Every structure is written in structure tokens, then in C-alpha cells.
CSV table of C-alpha atoms in Angstrom, one decimal:
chain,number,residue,atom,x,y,z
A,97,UNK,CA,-30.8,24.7,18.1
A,98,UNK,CA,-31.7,26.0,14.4
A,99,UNK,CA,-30.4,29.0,12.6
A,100,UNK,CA,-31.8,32.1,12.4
A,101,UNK,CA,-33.5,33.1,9.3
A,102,UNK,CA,-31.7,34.0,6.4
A,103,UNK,CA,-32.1,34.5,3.2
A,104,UNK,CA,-30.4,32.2,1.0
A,105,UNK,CA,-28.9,32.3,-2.5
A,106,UNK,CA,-27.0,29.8,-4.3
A,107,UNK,CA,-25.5,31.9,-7.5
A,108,UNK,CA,-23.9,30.2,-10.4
A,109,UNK,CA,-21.1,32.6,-11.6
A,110,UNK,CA,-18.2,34.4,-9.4
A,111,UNK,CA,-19.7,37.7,-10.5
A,112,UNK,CA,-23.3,36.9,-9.3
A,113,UNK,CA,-21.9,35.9,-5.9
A,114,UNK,CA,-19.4,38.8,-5.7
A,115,UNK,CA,-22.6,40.9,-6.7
A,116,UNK,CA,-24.6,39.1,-3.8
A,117,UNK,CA,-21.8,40.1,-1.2
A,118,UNK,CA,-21.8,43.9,-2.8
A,119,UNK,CA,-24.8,44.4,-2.1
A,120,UNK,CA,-25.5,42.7,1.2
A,121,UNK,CA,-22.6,45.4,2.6
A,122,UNK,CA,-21.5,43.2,5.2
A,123,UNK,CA,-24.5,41.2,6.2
A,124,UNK,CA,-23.6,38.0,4.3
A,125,UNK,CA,-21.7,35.1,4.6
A,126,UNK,CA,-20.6,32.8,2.3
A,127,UNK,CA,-21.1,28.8,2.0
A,128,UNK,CA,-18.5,26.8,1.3
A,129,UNK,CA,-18.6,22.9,3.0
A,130,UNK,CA,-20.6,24.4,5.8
A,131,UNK,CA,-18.9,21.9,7.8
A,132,UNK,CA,-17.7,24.7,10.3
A,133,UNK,CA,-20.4,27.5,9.2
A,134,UNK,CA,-23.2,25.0,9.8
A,135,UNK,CA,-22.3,24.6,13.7
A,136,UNK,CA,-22.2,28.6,13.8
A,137,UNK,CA,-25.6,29.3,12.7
A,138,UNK,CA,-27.3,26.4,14.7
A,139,UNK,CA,-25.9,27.6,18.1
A,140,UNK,CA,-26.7,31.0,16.5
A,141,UNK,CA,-22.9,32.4,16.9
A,142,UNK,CA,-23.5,34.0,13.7
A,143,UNK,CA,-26.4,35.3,12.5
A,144,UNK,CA,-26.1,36.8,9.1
A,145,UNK,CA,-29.1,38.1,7.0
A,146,UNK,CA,-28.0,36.5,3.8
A,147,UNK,CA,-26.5,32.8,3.0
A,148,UNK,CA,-24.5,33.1,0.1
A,149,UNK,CA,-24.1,29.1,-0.9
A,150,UNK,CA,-20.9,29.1,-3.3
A,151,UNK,CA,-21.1,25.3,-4.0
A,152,UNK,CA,-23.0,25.6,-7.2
A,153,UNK,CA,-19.8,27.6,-8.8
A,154,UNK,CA,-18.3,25.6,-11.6
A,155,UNK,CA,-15.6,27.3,-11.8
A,156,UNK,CA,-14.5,27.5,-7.9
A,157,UNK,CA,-13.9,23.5,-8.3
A,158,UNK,CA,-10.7,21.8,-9.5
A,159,UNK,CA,-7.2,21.4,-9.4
A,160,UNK,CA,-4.9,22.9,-12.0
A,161,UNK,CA,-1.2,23.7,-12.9
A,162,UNK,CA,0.2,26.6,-14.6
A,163,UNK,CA,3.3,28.6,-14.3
A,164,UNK,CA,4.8,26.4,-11.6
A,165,UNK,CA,2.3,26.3,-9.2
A,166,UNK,CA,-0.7,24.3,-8.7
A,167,UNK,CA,-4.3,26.1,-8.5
A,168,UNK,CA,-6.6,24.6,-6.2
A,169,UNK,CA,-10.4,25.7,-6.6
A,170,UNK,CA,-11.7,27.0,-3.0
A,171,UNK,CA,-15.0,24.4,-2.9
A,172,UNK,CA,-12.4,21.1,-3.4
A,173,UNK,CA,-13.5,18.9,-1.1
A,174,UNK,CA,-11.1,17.8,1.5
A,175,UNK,CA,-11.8,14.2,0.8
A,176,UNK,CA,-11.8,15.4,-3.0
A,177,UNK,CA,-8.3,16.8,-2.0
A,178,UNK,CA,-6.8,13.7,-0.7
A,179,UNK,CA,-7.8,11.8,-3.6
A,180,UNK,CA,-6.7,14.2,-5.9
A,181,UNK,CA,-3.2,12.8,-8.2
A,182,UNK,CA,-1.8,16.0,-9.0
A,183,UNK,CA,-2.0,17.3,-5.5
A,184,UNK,CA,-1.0,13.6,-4.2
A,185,UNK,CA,2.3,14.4,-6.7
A,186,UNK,CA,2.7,18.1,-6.2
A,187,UNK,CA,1.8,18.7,-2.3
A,188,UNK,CA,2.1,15.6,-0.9
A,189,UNK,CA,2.2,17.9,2.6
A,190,UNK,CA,-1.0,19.4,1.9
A,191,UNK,CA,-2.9,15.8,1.7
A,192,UNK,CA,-1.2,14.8,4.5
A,193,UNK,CA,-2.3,17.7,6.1
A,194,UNK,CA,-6.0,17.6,4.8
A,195,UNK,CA,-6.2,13.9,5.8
A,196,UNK,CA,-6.3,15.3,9.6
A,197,UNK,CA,-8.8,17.6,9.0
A,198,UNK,CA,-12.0,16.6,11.3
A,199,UNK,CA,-13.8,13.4,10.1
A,200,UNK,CA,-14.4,11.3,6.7
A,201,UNK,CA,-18.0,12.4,7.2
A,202,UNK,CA,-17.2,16.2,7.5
A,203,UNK,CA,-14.3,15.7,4.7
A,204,UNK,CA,-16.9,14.9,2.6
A,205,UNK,CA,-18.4,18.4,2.4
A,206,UNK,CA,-16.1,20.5,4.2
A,207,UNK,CA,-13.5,22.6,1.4
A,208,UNK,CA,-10.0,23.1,1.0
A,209,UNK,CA,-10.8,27.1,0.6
A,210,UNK,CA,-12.9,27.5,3.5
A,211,UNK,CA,-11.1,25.9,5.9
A,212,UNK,CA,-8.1,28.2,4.1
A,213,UNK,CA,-11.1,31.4,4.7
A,214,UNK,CA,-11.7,30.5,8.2
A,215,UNK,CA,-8.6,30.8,10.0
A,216,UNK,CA,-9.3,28.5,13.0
A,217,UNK,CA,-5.8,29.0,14.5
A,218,UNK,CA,-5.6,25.4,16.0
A,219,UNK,CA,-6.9,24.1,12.1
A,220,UNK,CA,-4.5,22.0,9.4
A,221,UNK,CA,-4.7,24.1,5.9
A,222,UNK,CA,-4.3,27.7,7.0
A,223,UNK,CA,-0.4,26.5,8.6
A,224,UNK,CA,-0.2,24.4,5.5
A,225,UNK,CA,-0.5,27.5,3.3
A,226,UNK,CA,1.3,29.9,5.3
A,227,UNK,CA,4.1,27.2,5.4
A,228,UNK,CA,4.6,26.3,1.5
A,229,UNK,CA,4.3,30.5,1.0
A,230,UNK,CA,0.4,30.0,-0.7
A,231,UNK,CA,-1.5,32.9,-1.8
A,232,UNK,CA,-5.0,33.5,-2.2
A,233,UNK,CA,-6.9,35.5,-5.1
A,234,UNK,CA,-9.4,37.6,-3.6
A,235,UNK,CA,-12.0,38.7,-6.2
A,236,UNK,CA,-14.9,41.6,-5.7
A,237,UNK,CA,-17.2,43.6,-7.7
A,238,UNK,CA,-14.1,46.2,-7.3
A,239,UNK,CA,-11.3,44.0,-8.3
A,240,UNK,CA,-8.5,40.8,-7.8
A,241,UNK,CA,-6.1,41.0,-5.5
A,242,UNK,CA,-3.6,38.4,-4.4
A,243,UNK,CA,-2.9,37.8,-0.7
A,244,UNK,CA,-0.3,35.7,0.9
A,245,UNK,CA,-1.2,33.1,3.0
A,246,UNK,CA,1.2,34.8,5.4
A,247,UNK,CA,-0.7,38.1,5.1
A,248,UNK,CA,-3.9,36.7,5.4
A,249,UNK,CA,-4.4,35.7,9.2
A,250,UNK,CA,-5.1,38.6,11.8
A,251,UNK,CA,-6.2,36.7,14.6
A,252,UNK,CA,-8.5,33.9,15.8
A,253,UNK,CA,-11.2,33.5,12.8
A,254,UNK,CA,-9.8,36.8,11.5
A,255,UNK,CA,-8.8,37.7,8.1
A,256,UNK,CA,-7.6,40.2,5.9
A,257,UNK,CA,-10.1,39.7,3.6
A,258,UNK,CA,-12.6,42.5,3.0
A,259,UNK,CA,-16.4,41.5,3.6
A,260,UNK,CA,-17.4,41.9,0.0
A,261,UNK,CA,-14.4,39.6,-1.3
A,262,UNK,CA,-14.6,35.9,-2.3
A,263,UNK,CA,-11.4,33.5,-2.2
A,264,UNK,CA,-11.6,31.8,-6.0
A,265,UNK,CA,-8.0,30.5,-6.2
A,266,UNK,CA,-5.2,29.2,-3.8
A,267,UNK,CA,-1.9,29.4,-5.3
A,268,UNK,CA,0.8,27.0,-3.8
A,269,UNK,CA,4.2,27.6,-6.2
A,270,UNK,CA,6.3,24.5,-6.8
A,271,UNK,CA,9.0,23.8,-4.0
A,272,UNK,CA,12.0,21.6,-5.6
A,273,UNK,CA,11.0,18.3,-6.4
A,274,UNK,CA,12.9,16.1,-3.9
A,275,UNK,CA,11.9,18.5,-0.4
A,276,UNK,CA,10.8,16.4,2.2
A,277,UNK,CA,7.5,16.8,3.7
A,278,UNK,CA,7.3,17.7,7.6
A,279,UNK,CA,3.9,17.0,9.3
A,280,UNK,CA,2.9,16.6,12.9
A,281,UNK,CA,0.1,17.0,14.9
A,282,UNK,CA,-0.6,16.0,18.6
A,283,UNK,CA,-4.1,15.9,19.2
A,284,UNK,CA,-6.5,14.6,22.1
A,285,UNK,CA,-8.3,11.8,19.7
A,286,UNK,CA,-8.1,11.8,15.6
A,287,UNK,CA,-10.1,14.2,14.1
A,288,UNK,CA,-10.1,16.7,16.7
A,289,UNK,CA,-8.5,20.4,16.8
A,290,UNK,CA,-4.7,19.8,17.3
A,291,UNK,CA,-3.2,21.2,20.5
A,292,UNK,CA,-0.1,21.2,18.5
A,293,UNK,CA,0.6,21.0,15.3
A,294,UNK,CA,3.5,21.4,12.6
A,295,UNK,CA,3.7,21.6,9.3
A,296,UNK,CA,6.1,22.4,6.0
A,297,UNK,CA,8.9,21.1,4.3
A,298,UNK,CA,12.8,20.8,4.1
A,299,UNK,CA,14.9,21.2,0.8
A,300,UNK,CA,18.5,20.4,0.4
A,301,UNK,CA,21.0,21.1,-2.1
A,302,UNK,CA,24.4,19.3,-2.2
A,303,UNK,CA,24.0,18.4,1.0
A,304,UNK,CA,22.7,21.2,3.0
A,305,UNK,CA,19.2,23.2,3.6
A,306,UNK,CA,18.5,25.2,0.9
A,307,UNK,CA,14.9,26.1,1.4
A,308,UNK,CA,13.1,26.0,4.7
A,309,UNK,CA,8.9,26.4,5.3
A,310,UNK,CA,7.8,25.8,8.5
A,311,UNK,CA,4.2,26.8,10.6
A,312,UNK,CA,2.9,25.7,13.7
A,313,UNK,CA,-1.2,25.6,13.9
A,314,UNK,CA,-2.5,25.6,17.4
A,315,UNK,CA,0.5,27.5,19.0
A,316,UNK,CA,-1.0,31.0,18.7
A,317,UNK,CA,-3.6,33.4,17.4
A,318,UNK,CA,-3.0,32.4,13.7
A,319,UNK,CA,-0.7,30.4,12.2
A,320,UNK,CA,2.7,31.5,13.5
A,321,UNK,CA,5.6,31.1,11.1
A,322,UNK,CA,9.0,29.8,12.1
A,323,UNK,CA,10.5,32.5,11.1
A,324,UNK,CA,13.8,32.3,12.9
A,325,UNK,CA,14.5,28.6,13.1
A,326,UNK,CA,13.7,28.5,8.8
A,327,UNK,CA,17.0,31.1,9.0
A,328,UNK,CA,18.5,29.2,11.4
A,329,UNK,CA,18.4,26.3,9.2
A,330,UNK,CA,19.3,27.6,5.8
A,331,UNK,CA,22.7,26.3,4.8
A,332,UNK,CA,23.0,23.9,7.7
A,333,UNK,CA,25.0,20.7,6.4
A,334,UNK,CA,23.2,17.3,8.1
A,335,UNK,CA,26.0,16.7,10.2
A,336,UNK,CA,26.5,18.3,13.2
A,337,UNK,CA,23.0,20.3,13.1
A,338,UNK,CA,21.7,21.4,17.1
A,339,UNK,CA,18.2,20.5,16.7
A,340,UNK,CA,17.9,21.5,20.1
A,341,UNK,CA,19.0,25.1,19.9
A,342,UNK,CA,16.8,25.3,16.1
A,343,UNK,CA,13.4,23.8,18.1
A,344,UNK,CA,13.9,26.7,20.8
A,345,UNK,CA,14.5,29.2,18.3
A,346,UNK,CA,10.9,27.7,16.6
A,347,UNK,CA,8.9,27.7,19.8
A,348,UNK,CA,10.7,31.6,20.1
A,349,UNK,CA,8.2,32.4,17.2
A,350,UNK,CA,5.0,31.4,18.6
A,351,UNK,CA,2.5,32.8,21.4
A,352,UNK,CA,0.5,29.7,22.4
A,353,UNK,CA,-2.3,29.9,25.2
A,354,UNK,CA,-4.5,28.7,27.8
A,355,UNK,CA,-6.9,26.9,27.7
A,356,UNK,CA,-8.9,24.1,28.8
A,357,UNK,CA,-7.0,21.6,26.7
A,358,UNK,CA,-3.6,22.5,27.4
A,359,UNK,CA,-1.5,25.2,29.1
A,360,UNK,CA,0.7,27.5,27.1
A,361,UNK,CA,3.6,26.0,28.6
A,362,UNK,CA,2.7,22.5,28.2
A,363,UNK,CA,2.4,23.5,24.3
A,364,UNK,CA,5.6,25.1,24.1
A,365,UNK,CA,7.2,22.0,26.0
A,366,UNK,CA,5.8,19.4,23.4
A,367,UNK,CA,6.2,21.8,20.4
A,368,UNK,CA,10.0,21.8,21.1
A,369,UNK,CA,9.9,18.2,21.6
A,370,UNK,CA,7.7,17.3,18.4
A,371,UNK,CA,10.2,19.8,16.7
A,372,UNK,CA,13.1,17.8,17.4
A,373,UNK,CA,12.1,14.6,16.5
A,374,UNK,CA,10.2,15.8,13.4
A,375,UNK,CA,13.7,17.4,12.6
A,376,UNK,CA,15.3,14.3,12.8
A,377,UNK,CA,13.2,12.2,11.4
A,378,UNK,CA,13.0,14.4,8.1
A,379,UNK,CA,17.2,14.4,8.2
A,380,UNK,CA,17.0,10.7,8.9
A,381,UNK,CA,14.5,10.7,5.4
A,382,UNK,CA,17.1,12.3,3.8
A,383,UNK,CA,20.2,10.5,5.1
A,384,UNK,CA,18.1,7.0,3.6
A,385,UNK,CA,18.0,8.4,0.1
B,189,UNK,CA,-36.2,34.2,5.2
B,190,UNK,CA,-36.5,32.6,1.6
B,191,UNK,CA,-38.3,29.6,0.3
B,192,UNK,CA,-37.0,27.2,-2.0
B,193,UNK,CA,-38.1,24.9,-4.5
B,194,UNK,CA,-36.0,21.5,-4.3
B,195,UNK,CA,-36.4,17.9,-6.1
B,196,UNK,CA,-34.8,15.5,-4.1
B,197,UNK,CA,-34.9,11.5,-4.6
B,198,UNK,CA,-35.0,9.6,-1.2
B,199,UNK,CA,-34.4,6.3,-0.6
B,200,UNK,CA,-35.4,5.7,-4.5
B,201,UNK,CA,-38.1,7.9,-4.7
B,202,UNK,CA,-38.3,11.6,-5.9
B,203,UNK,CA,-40.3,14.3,-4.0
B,204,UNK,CA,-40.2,18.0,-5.3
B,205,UNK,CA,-41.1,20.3,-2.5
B,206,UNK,CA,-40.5,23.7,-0.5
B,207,UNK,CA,-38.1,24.1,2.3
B,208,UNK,CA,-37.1,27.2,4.2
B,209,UNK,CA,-33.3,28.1,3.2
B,210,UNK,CA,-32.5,27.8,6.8
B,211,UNK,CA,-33.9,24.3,7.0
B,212,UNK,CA,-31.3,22.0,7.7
B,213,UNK,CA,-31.4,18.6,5.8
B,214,UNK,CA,-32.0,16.1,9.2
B,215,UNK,CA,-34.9,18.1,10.0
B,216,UNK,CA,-36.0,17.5,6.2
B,217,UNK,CA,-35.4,14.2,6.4
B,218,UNK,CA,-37.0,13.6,9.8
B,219,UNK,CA,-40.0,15.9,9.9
B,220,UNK,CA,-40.8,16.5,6.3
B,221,UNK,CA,-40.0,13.5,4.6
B,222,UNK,CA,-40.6,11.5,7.7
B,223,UNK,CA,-37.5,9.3,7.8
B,224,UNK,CA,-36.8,9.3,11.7
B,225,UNK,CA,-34.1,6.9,11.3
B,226,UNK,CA,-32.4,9.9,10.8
B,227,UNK,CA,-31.2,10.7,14.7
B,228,UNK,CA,-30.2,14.1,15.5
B,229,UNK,CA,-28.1,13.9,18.4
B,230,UNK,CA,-26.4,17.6,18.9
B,231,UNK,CA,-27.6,19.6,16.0
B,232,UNK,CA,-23.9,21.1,15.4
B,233,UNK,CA,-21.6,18.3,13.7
B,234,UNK,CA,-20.0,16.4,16.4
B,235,UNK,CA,-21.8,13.1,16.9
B,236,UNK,CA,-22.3,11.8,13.8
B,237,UNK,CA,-25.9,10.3,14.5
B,238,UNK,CA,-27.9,12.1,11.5
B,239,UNK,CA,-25.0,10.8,9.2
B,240,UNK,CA,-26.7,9.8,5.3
B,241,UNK,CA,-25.3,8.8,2.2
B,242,UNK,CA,-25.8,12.2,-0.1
B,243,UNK,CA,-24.9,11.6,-3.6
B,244,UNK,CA,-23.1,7.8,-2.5
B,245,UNK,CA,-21.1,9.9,0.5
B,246,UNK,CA,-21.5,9.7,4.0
B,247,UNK,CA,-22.4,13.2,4.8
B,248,UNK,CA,-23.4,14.5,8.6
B,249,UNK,CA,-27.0,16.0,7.7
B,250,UNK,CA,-27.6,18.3,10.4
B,251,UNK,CA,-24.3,20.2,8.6
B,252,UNK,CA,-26.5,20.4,5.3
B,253,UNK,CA,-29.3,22.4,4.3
B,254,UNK,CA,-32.1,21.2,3.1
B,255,UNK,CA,-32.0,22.8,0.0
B,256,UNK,CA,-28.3,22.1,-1.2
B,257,UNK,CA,-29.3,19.2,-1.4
B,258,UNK,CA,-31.6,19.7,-4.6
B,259,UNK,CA,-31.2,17.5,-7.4
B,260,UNK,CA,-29.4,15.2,-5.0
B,261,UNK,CA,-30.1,11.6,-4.7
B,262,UNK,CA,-30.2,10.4,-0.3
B,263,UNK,CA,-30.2,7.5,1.0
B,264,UNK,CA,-31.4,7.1,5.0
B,265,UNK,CA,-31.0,4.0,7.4
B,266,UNK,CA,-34.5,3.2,6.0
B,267,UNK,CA,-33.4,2.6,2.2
B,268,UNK,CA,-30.5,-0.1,3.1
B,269,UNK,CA,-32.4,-3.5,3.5
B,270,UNK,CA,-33.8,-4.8,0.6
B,271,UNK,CA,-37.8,-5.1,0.6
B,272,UNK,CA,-37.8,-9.2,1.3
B,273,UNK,CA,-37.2,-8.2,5.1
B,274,UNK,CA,-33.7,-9.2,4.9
B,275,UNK,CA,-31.1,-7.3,6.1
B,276,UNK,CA,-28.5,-4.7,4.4
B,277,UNK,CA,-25.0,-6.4,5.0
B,278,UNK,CA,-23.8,-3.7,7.1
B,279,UNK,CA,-27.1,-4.3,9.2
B,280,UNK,CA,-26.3,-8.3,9.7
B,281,UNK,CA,-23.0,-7.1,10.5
B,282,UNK,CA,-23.6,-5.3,12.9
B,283,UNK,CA,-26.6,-7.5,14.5
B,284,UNK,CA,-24.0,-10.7,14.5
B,285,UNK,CA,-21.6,-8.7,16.6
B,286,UNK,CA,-23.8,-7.0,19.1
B,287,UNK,CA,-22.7,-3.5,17.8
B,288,UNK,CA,-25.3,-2.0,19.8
B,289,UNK,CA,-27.5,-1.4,22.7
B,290,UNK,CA,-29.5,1.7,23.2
B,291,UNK,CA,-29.7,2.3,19.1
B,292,UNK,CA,-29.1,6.0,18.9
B,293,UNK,CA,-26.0,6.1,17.3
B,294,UNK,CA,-26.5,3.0,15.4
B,295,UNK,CA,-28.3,4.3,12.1
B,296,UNK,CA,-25.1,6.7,11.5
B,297,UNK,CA,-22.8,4.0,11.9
B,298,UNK,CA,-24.6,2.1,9.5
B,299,UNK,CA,-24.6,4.8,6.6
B,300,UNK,CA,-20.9,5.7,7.3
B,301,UNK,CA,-20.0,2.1,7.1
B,302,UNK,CA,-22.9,1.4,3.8
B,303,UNK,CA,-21.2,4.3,2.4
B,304,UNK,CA,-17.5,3.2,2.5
B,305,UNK,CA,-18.5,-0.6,1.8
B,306,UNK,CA,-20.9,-0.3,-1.6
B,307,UNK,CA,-18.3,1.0,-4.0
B,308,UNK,CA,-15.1,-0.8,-5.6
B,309,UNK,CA,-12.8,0.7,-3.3
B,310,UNK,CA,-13.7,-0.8,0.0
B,311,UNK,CA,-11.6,0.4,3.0
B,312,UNK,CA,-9.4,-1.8,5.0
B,313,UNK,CA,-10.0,-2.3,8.3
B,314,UNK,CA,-8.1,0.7,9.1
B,315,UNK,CA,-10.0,3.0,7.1
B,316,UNK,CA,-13.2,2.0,8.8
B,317,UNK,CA,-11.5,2.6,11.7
B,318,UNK,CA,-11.1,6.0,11.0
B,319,UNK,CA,-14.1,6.6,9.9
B,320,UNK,CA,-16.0,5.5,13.1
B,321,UNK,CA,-13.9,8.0,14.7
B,322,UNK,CA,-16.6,10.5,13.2
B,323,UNK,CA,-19.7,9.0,15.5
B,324,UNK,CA,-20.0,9.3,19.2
B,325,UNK,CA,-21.5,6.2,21.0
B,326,UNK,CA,-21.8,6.3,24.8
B,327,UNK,CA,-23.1,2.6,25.3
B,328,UNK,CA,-20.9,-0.1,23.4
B,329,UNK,CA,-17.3,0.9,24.2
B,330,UNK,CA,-17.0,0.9,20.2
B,331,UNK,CA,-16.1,-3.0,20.9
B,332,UNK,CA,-19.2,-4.2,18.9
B,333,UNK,CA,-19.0,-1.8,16.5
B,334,UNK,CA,-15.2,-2.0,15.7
B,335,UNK,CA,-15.9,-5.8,15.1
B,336,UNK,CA,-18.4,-5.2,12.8
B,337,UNK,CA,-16.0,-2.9,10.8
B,338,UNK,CA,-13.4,-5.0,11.1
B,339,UNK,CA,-15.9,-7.9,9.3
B,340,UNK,CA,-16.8,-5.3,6.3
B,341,UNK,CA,-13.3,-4.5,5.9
B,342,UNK,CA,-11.8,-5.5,2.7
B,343,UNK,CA,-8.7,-6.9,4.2
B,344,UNK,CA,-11.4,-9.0,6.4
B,345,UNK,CA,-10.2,-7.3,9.6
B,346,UNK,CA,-6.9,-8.5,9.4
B,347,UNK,CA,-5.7,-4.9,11.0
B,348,UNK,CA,-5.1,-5.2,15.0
B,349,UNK,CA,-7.4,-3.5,17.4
């Protein structure tokens, strides 16, 4: 099918396309990669009156570092991302991550911040954030704010951004240098939506877990946190650690579902599994070095 | 419903025109421009027939309007083989390994795999791979077609199937 008819701008500062939004009161959306928006408006699941195309924003592009954290520009590319030497050096988890987002054709357009914006539950980069404790700036014609990643989701494709506000920064703050990533998705075929999926990273000091960030994507309405098993964790020595008992208390923390994929209990039965091992295999990283 | 003035350069030569913002750059391509190498299979991202080089990346062009691509430089299936009726190396490729039969997913193949094997980085086998994983071909089994890669690869297809 083809979209409805909109009207389409493509502004070229922040405050022309925060304007844009103002004005429309609702009625816009905004353009990023269009890899997921694209879809939307061609089987006319969303309809809006005014396309506000974000990609000719200089200053929405880039990767930066600054008071230890690194500052990634929403429109980055996802194939951009990958490629990208800081990020390669600072969030090795989040390339990793971005690498299993959809296809090389669709990474290609498609945005680190707009996947971040969507919140497809079952997608890569919102758990990635929510798991390293990212924040997003949120900019209007009525101010900045700062969100946490954690704060951000609300439910399927839901967020607790206001319709008038624009993502032009995502924060991810240093985590100590020698954390070991964690990453694991089980999908049908690469490049489509994981069924399950976990992502984060483990940090030791003197021997023992000293910093814990852990999300599962496709387990529940948004990302779900591992709340409980990142407390269980903390202060564990290597030896002796139930993994069993920590990937029960994980799966505790998430409200998977239906559907024609998968059964809820089906998820929670591989996410406990794929807990474990990716538990082990990170303390089996470590236990190397 | 807006109108837009773009200035695109297909397959080496420029065209400045007007597209409706909610045009999407395959139907540009096919019923403006009148490339119809460009197949549109679903319309919504997931079979990777209308895929073009935009800009020297392989880019699925139903996912693409029209008019974001202004002051962009395309190249479709019909811009790879060089005017002496030879054939682009992707194409000969693909022909010596009987990577295809009915032909509808074939000119998408061909720009993911043009796009990946005309710069300095070419992908191993494996990344080829992995690309392919972004078209949909119900005829070959991918047999043909992962051959093909495997020939453009850069490690020569030394990756296992």
C-alpha cells in the first residue's frame, strides 16, 4: 500500500523541528531512519498529518565524549554505529547489540535514536540503554529534560516522551573499564525480532561483582530490568555463585507473553537457560584474564 | 499533502523534479524515473527486492521517500554493467552460478552484493552472508546465490556453508 498524505518538512535546526512539533499539537511524527516508521505509514497504521524528517539536522549526528559518558547523536546510523571507534572502545555491548538490529540494508538508514524512541519491546537498543542506565535529552519549544532509559518505556511502542518533544542526545555514562559485556539473543533467523533476548554487563572488583546491568528485550511490555538478580549478584565472589537460583530470580522480573512465536512459558524456560550459560560464560571471561 | 522540489543523479545522470512528500523512492524510481529494475515486492521493508545503492549504500527503497533522497546520488540494477554489453561482476557472478530463476529478487541481491563489493573493504564471505539475510527469495534455496557471494567474497569464499 502507500501512505496517506502528509505534509512533509525536513527542518535544519533542533529549534525549527521542535517548532514543527509545537505547532502540529500532536499530529506529527518525526523521521528518523524510517526503517520502522516507513512500514507504518505504507500499511497505513499511522497516519499523521505532518512528517517531520529530522535527517537533515547537523547537529543530531555524531558521537562524542564528555564528562564520562559518551554522547551519541539520535540520527547515527546503526551501521554508522558499529563502525564507529569510540563506541567500538567505549560500548563494545552496544555495537554488539546494534549489529543484531534487522538487516545491513535497513542498518543502513535505520538510527541508533529511533530505535531508542520507538520502544519495540522485542527490539536490541531500548534493553541496551535501559541496561548500561542511558538517559535521553528530550528537548521542546518549552524546555530540556533528561529521561532515564529506565523511565522512558511505558509499554509496547509507548513512551514517556511528550508529543511535542524530540530525543537530541543519548547519554550512556562510563561503566569501569574492564566490565565484561553480556549479549544474547535467540531469535527465529538473523535479523529478525528476538523472542528472547539479554543484554548488559558485569563488573568485578578484587574478585567479586561490583556493578551489575542487566535487561531482557522480548520478555515483556518494555524492556524489563533484572532488578533482583543485579542485587542478587552484587558482591558475589566467582566461586561458589548459584547461577541457577540468580537466572530464576531474573526471569522473576519479567512478564513475557503469547504469541504466535512463542508461548510465555517457553520464553521464560529459554530465558533461564540463556541466563545461565550467559552467566557462565561471562565468569568463564573473567576467570581467563 | 506537500510537493517537493528534489535533484537527484540516477545511474550517472541528474534529473531535478517534483515528488509528493509521501512518495516513496521505489515508486520514483520505477514510475517516474522509469527504472523497473527496481522490484517492489511488499511495499513495507521485509523482502529486500527494491534494494539500491543510495549514496554507495545498499538501502531498501520502498523505506525511503522520494524526496530524502534529494541531492543524493542512486544507482539501480540498470546503472551496473558497463555500456559495451558486458556484465557488472556481481552480474557474471551470479549468471556463472545459476543464482536465479524466476528473477524477482535477483536485482536486490545484485545492489546489496554491488554495494558491499565496490569499496576497499570488501566483506568476507561471512559478511555477504549476512547481508543476503536481508532479501527474501522463494525459488533458489539461496544455494545459487550463496555461491555467488561466496565467489565476491574477499576471503574467496573460503567461509563454510
Amino acid at each position: 500500500m502507500k501512505p496517506a498524505p502528509f505534509d512533509y518538512y525536513a527542518p535544519k535546526t533542533v529549534d525549527e523541528a521542535c517548532a514543527l512539533l509545537a505547532e502540529a499539537g500532536g499530529g506529527a511524527t518525526v523521521l528518523a531512519g524510517g526503517q520502522t516508521l516507513l512500514p507504518l505509514l505504507a500499511l497505513r497504521m499511522s497516519q499523521p498529518f505532518i512528517l517531520v524528517d529530522i535527517n537533515r539536522i547537523a547537529s543530531l549526528k555524531g558521537v562524542s565524549r564528555a564528562n564520562g559518558a559518551t554522547r551519541i547523536g539520535p540520527i547515527l546510523r546503526q551501521n554508522e554505529a558499529i563502525a564507529d571507534t569510540t563506541l567500538r572502545q567505549t560500548l563494545p555491548v552496544l555495537v554488539t547489540a546494534t549489529q543484531h538490529v534487522g538487516h545491513h540494508q535497513t542498518r543502513n538508514r535505520g538510527t541508533v535514536g529511533g530505535s531508542i524512541a520507538l520502544g519495540e519491546p522485542a527490539a536490541e537498543l531500548p534493553a541496551t540503554a535501559v541496561a548500561l542506565g542511558a538517559s535521553v535529552e528530550a528537548r521542546s519549544v518549552r524546555g530540556v529534560r533528561r529521561i532515564r532509559a529506565e523511565d522512558l518505556y511505558l509499554g509496547p511502542y509507548a513512551t514517556s516522551l511528550e508529543p511535542d518533544e524530540l530525543i537530541t542526545s543519548i547519554e550512556f555514562p562510563d561503566g569501569p573499564a574492564d566490565a565484561i559485556p553480556v549479549f544474547r539473543e535467540v531469535a527465529q533467523r538473523p535479523g529478525d525480532f528476538a523472542l528472547i533476548g539479554l543484554v548488559g554487563s558485569l563488573a568485578f572488583d578484587s574478585g567479586r561483582i561490583s556493578r551489575a546491568g542487566l535487561a531482557w528485550f522480548g520478555m515483556g511490555p518494555t524492556p524489563m530490568k533484572a532488578r533482583q538478580a543485579e542485587q542478587a549478584l552484587i558482591g558475589q565472589s566467582l566461586a561458589g555463585l548459584d547461577v541457577r537460583a540468580i537466572a530464576e530470580l531474573a526471569v522473576a522480573d519479567t512478564e513475557p507473553f503469547d504469541d504466535r512465536h512463542a508461548s510465555a512459558e517457553y520464553r521464560r524456560t529459554v530465558g533461564r537457560r540463556i541466563f545461565a550459560r550467559t552467566l557462565s560464560d561471562a565468569l568463564d571471561v573473567r576467570n581467563a584474564a | 499533502m506537500s510537493e517537493h522540489r528534489i535533484d537527484v543523479t540516477i545511474n550517472g545522470r541528474r534529473q531535478q523534479t517534483t515528488v509528493e512528500g509521501r512518495k516513496t523512492l521505489s515508486d520514483f524510481l520505477r514510475i517516474d524515473a522509469g527504472y523497473t529494475g527496481v522490484h517492489v515486492g511488499c511495499e513495507h521493508g521485509v523482502c529486500g527486492a527494491c534494494t539500491v545503492i543510495v549514496d554507495g549504500l545498499a538501502v531498501r527503497s520502498c523505506l525511503m521517500l522520494a524526496v530524502q533522497a534529494d541531492g543524493s546520488a542512486i544507482t539501480t540494477v540498470e546503472g551496473l554493467a558497463p555500456v559495451d554489453g558486458s556484465l557488472h561482476p556481481v552480474q557474471q557472478a551470479m549468471r556463472d552460478e545459476h543464482a536465479l530463476q524466476c528473477g524477482f529478487c535477483t536485482p536486490g541481491v545484485v545492489m546489496t552484493f554491488a554495494a558491499l563489493t565496490s569499496g576497499p573493504d570488501k566483506p568476507d564471505a561471512e559478511g555477504l552472508l549476512d547481508a543476503l539475510s536481508g532479501h527474501v527469495c522463494r525459488c533458489t534455496g539461496y544455494q545459487g546465490i550463496r555461491r555467488a557471494a561466496r565467489k565476491l567474497a574477499s576471503d574467496g569464499g573460503t567461509e563454510r556453508s
